[in-house]
PDB file of C-alpha atoms and ligand atoms in Angstrom:
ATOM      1  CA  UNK A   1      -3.367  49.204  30.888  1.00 66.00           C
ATOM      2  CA  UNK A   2      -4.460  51.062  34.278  1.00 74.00           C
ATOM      3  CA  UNK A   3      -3.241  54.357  33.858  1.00 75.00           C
ATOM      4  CA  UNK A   4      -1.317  54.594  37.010  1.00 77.00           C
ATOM      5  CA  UNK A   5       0.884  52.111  35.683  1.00 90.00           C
ATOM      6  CA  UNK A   6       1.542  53.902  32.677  1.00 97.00           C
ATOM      7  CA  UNK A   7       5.157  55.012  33.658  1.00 97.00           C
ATOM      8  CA  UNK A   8       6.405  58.778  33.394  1.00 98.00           C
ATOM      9  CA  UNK A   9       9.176  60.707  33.642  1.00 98.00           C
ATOM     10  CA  UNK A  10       9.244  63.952  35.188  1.00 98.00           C
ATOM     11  CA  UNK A  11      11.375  66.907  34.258  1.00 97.00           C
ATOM     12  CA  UNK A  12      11.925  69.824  36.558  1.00 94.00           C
ATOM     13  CA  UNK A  13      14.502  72.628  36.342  1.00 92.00           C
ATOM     14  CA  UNK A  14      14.808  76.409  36.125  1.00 91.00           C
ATOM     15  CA  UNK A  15      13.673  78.444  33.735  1.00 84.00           C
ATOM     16  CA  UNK A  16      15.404  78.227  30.178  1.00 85.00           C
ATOM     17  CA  UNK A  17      17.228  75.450  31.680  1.00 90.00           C
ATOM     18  CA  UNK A  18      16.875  73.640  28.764  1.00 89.00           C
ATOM     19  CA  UNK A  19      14.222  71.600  29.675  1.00 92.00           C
ATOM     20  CA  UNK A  20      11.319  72.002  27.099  1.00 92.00           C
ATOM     21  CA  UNK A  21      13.525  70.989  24.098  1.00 92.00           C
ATOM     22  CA  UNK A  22      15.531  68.074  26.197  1.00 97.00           C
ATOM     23  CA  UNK A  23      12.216  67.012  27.790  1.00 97.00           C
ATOM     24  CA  UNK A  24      10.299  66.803  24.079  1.00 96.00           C
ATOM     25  CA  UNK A  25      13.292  64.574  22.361  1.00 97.00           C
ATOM     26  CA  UNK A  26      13.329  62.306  25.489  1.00 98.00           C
ATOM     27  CA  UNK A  27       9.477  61.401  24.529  1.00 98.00           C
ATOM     28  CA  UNK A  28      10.057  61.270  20.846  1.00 97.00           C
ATOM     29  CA  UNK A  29      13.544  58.953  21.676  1.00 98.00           C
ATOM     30  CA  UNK A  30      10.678  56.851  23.610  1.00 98.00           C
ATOM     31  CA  UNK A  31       7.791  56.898  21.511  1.00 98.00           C
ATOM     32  CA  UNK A  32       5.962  58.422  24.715  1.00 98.00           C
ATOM     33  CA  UNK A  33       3.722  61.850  24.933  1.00 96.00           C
ATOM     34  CA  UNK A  34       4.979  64.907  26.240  1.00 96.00           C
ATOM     35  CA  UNK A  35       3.452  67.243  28.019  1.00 96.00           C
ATOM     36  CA  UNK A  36       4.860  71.063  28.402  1.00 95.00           C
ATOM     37  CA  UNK A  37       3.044  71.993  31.825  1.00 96.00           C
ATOM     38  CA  UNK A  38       4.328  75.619  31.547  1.00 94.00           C
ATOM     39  CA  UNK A  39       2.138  76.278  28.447  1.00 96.00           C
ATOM     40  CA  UNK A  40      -0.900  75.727  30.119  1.00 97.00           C
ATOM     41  CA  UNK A  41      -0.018  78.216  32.469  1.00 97.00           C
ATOM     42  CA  UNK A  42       1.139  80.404  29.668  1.00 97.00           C
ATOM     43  CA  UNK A  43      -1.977  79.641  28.077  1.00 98.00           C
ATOM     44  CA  UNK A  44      -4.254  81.311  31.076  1.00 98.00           C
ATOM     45  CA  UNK A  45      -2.021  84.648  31.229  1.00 98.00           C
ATOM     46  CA  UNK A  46      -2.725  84.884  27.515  1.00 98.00           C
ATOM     47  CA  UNK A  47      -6.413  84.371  28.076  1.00 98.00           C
ATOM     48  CA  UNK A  48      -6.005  86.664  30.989  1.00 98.00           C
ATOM     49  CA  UNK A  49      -4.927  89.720  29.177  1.00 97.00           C
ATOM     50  CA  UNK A  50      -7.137  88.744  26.364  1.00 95.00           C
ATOM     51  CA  UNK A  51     -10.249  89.088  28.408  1.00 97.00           C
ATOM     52  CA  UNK A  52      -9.039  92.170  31.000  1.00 97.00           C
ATOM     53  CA  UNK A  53      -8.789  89.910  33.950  1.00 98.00           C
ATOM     54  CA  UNK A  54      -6.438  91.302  36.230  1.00 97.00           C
ATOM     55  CA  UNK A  55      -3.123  89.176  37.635  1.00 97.00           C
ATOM     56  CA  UNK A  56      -4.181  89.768  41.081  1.00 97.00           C
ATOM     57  CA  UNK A  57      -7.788  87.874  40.589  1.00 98.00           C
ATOM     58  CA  UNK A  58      -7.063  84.138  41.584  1.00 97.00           C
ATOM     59  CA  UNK A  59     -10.949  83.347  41.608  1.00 98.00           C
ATOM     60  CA  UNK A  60     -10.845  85.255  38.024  1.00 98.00           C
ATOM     61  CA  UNK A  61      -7.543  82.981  36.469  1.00 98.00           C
ATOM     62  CA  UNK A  62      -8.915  80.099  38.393  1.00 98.00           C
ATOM     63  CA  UNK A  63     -12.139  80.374  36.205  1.00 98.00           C
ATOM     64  CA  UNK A  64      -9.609  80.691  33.346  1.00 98.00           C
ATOM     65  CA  UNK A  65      -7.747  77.920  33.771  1.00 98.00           C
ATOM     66  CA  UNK A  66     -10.673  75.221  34.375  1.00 96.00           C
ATOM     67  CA  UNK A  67     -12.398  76.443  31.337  1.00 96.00           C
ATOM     68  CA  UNK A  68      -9.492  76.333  28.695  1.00 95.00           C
ATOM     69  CA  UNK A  69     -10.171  75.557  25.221  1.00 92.00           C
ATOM     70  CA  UNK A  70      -7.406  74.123  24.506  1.00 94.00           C
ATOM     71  CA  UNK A  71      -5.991  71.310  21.666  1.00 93.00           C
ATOM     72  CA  UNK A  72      -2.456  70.612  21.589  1.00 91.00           C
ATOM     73  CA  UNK A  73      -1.241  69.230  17.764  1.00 90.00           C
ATOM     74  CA  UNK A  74       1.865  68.615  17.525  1.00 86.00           C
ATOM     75  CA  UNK A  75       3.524  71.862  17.758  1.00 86.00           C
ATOM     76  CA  UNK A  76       0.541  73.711  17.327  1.00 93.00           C
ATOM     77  CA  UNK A  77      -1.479  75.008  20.183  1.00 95.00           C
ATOM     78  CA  UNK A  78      -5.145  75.707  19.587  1.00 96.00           C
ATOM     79  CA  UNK A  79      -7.182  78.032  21.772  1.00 95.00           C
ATOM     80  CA  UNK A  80     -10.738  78.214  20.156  1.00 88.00           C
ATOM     81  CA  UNK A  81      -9.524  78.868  16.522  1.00 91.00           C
ATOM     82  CA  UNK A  82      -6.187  80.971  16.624  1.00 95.00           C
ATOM     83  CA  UNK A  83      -2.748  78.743  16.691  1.00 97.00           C
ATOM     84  CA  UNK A  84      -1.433  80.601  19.810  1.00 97.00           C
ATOM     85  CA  UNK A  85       1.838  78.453  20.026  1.00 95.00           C
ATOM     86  CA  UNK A  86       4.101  81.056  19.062  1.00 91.00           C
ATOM     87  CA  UNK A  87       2.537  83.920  21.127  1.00 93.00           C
ATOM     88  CA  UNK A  88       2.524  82.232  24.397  1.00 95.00           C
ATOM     89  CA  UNK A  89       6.404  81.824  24.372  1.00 88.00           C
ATOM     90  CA  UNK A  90       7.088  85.389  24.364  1.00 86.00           C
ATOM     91  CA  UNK A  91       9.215  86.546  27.641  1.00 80.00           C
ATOM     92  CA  UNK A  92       6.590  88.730  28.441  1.00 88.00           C
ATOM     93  CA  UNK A  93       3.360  85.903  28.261  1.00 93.00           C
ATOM     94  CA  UNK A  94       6.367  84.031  30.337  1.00 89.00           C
ATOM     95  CA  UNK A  95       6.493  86.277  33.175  1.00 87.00           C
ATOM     96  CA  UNK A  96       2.997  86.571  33.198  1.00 93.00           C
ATOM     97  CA  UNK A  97       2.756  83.072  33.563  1.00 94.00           C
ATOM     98  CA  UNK A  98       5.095  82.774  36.420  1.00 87.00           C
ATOM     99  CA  UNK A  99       2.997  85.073  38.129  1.00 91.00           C
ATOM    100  CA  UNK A 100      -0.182  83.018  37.307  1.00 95.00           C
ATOM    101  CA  UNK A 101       1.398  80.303  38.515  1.00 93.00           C
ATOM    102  CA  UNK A 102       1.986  81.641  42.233  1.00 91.00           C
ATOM    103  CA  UNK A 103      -2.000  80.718  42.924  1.00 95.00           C
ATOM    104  CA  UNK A 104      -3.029  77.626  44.670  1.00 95.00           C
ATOM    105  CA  UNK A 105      -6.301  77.801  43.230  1.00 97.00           C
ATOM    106  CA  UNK A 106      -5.010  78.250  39.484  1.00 97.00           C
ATOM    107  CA  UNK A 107      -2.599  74.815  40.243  1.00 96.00           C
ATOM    108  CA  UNK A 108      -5.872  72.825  41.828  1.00 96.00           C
ATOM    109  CA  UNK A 109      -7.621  73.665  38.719  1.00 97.00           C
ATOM    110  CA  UNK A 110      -4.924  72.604  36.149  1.00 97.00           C
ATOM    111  CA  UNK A 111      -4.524  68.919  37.168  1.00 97.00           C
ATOM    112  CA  UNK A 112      -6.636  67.051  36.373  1.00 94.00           C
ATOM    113  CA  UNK A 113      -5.672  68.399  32.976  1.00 95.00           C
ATOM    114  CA  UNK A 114      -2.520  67.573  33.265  1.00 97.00           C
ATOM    115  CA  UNK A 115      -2.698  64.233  34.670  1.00 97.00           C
ATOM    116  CA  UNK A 116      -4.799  63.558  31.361  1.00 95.00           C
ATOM    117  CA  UNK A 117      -1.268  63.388  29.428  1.00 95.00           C
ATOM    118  CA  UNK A 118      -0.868  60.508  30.891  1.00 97.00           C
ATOM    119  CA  UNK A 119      -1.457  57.855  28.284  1.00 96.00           C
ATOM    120  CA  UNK A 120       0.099  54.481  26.480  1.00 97.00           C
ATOM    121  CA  UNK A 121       2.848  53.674  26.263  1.00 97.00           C
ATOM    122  CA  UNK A 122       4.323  56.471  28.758  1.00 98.00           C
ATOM    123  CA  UNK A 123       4.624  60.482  29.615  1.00 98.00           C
ATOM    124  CA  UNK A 124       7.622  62.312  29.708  1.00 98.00           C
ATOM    125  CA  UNK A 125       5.884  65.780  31.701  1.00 98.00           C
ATOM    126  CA  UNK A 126       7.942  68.910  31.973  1.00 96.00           C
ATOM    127  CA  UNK A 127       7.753  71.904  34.625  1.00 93.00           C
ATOM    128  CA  UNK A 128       7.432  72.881  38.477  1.00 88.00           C
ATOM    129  CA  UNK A 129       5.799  70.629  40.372  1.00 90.00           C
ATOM    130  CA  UNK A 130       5.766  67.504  37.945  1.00 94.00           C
ATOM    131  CA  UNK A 131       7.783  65.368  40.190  1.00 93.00           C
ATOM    132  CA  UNK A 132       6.291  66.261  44.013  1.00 91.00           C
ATOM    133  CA  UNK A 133       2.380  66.885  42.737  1.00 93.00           C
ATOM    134  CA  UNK A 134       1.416  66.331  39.206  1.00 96.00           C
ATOM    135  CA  UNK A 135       3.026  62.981  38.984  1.00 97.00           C
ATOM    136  CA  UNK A 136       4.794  62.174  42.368  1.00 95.00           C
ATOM    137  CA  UNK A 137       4.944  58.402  41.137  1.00 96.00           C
ATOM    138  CA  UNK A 138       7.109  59.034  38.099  1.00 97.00           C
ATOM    139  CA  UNK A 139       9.181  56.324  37.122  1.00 97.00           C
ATOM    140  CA  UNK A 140      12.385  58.822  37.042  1.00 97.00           C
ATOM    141  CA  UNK A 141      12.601  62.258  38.086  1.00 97.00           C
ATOM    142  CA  UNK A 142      14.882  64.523  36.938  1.00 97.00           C
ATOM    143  CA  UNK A 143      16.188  68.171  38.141  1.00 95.00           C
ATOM    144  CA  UNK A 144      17.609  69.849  35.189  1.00 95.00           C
ATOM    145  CA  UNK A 145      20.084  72.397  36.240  1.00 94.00           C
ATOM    146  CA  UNK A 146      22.442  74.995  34.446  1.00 95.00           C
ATOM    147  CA  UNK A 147      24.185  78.015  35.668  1.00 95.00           C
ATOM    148  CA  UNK A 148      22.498  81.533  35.214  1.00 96.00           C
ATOM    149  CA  UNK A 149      25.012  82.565  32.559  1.00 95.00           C
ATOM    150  CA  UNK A 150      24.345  78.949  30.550  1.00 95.00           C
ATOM    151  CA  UNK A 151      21.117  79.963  30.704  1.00 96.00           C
ATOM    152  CA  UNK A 152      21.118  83.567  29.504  1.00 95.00           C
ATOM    153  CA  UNK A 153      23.421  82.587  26.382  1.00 94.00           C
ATOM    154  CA  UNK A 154      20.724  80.039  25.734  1.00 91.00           C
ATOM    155  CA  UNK A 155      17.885  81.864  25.568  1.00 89.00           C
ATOM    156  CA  UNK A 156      20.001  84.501  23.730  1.00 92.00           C
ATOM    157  CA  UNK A 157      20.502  82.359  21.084  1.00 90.00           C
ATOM    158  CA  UNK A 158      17.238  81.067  20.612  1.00 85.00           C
ATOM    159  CA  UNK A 159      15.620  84.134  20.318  1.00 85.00           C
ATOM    160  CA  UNK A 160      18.050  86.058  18.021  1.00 89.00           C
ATOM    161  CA  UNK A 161      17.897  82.314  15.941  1.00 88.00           C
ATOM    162  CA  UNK A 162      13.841  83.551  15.626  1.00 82.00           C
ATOM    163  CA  UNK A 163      14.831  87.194  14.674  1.00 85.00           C
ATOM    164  CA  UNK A 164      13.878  88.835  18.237  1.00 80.00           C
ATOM    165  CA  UNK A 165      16.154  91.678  19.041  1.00 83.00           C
ATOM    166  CA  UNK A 166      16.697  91.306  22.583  1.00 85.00           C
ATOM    167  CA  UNK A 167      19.343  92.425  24.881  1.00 90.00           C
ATOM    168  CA  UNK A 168      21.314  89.978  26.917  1.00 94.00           C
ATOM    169  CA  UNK A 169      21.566  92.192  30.286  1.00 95.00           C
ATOM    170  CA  UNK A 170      17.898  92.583  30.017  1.00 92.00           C
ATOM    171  CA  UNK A 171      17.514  88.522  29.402  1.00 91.00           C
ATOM    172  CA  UNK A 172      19.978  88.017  32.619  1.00 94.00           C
ATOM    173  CA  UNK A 173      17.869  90.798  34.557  1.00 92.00           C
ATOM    174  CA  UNK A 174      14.839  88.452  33.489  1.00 88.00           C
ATOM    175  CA  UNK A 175      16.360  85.166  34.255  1.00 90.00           C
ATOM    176  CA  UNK A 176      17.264  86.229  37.546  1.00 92.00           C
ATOM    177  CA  UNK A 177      14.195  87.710  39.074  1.00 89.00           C
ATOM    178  CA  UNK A 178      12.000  84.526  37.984  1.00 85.00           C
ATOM    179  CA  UNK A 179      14.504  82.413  39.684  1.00 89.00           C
ATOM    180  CA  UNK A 180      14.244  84.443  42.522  1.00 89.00           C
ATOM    181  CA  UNK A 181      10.084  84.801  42.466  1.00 84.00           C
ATOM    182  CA  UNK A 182       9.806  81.228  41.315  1.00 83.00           C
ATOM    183  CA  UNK A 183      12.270  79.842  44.350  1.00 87.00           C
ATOM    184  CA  UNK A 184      10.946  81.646  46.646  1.00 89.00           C
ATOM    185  CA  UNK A 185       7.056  81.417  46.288  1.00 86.00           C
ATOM    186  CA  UNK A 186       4.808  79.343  48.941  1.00 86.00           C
ATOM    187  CA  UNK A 187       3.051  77.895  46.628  1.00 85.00           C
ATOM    188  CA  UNK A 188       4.876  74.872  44.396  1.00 82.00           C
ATOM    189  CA  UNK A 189       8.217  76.705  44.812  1.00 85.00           C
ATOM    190  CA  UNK A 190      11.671  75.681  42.405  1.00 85.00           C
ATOM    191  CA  UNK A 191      13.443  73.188  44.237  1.00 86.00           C
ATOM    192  CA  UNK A 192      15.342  69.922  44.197  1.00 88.00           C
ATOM    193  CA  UNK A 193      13.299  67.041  45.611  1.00 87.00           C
ATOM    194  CA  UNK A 194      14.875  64.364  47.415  1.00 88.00           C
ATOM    195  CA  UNK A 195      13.598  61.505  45.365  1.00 92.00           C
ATOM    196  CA  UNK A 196      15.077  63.595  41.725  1.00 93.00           C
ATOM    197  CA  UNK A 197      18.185  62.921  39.756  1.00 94.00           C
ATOM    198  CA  UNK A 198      20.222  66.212  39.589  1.00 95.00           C
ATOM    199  CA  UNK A 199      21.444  66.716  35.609  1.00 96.00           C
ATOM    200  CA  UNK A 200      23.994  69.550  35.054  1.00 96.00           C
ATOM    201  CA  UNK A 201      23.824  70.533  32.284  1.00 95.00           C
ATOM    202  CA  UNK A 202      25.691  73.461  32.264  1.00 95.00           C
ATOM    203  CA  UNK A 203      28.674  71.584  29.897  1.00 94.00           C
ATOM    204  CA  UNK A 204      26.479  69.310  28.147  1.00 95.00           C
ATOM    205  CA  UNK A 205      24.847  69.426  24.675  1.00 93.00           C
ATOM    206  CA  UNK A 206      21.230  68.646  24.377  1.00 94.00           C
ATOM    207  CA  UNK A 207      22.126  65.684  23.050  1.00 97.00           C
ATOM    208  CA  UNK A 208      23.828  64.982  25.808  1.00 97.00           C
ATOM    209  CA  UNK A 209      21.903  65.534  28.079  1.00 97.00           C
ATOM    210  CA  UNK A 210      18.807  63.569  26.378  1.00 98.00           C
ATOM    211  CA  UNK A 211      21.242  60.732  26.538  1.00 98.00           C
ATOM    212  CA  UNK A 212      22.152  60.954  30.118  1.00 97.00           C
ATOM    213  CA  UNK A 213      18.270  61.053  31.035  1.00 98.00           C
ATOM    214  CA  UNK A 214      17.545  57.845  29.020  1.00 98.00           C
ATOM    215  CA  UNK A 215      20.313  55.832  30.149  1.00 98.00           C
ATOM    216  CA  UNK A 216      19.342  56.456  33.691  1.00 97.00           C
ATOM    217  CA  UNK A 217      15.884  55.359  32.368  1.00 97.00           C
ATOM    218  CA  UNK A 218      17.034  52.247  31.427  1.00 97.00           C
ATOM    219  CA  UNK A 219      18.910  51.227  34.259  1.00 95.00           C
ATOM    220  CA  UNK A 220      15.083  51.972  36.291  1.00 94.00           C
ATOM    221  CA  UNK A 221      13.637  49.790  33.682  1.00 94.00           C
ATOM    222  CA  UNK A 222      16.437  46.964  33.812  1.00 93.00           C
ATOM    223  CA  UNK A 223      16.314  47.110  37.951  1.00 87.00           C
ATOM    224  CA  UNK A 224      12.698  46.402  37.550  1.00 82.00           C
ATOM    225  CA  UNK A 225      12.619  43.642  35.274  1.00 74.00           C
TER     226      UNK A 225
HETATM  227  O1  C5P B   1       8.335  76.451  31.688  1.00 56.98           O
HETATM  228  P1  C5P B   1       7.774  77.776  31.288  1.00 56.98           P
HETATM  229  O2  C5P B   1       8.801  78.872  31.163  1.00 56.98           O
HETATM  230  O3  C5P B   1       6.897  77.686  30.083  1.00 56.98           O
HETATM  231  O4  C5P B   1       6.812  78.181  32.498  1.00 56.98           O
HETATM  232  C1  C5P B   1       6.323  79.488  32.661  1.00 56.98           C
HETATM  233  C2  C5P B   1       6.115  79.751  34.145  1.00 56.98           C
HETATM  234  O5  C5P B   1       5.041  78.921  34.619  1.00 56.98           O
HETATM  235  C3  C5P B   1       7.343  79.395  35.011  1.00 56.98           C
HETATM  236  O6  C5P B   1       8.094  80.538  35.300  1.00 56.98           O
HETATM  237  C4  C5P B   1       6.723  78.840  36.287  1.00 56.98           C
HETATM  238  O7  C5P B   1       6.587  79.858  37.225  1.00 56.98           O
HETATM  239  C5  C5P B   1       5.331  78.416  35.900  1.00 56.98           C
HETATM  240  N1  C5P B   1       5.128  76.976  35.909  1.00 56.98           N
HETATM  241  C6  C5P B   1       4.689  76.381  37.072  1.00 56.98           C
HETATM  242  N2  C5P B   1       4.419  75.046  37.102  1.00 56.98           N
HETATM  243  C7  C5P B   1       4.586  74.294  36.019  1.00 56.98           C
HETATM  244  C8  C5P B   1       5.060  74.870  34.816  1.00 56.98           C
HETATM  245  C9  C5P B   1       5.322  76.230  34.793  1.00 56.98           C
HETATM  246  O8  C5P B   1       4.566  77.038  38.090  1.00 56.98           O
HETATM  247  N3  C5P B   1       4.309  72.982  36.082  1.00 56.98           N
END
């Protein structure tokens, strides 16, 4: 099968939006890969602070990024020998990340990397950028929205559920300013494409809302039978 014809679907949203864990059961639903585009930026803010380059050195991430060592496994990620999966989803590797992710050059150099994901039977690819760059020919292209609040009880819950003692002003305080930095960037900025199906998912479950993305999924599939 050429590998442009391999189809995709593209998940975009705002942070804690839901859209790792929605995007993830949509691909095992499917049977396709998945690809969680924010780790990899994760992934060179971790190697940044590992290594004392500063957050201000594109040329310095940029190396970063093309050089990753990186094996996904399941839910393990592997950088050189250490399983760094759980690290990289702290709210502070997070933010890092988000500022990472402001520099062209760091973007350029992630994907080709990214576009690798795409393999038999199909991709379902999660993060900024997925539907207008990475994978602008996605089958379906989603835009998974919730309110700020939604979002802040969310990743409340998750993080108490893995014994973090965090404060839910401070979590809002978070939520907020990377909405604001990620909106308003140059570079790859948060925002609705034209060509993406808006999903609110303020009121749904993730079931719910895993459902709602595969039935519009089909209907693609059916119109192009
Ligand atoms: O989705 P996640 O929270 O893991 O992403 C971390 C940060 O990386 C986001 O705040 C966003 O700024 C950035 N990102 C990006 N492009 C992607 C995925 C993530 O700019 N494709």
């Amino acid at each position: 099968m050429d590998k442009n014809s391999v189809p995709v679907i593209a998940i975009d949203g705002p942070s804690a939006s839901g859209k790792g864990t929605v995007a993830k059961q949509v691909s095992e639903k499917l049977g396709f890969h998945y690809l969680d585009s924010g780790s990899l930026y994760r992934l060179v803010a971790l190697v940044a602070t590992h290594t004392g380059v500063h957050l201000s050195d594109e040329k310095g991430l940029s190396n970063i990024a093309q050089n990753l060592n990186v094996t996904f496994k399941g839910k393990e990620i592997w950088l050189g020998g250490e399983d760094v999966a759980d690290i990289i989803r702290t709210e502070k590797c997070g933010n890092r990340a988000s500022k990472v992710a402001t520099y062209l050059q760091v973007r350029k150099a992630l994907l080709d990397r990214q576009r690798a994901f795409r393999q038999s039977p199909g991709l379902v690819a999660e993060g900024r950028d997925m539907c207008s760059v990475v994978f602008p020919d996605a089958a379906l292209k989603i835009f998974l929205f919730a309110s700020v609040e939604t979002r802040t009880e969310r990743r409340y819950k998750q993080l108490m559920e893995k014994g973090v003692d965090v404060n839910i002003e401070s979590i809002l305080q978070d939520i907020r300013e990377r909405d604001a930095r990620d909106s308003s960037r140059s570079v790859a900025p948060l925002k609705q494409g034209i060509d993406s199906s808006f999903i609110d998912t303020t009121l749904l479950s993730i079931s719910e809302s895993v459902s709602e993305i595969l039935r519009r999924y089909t209907e693609i599939c059916a119109k192009n039978i």
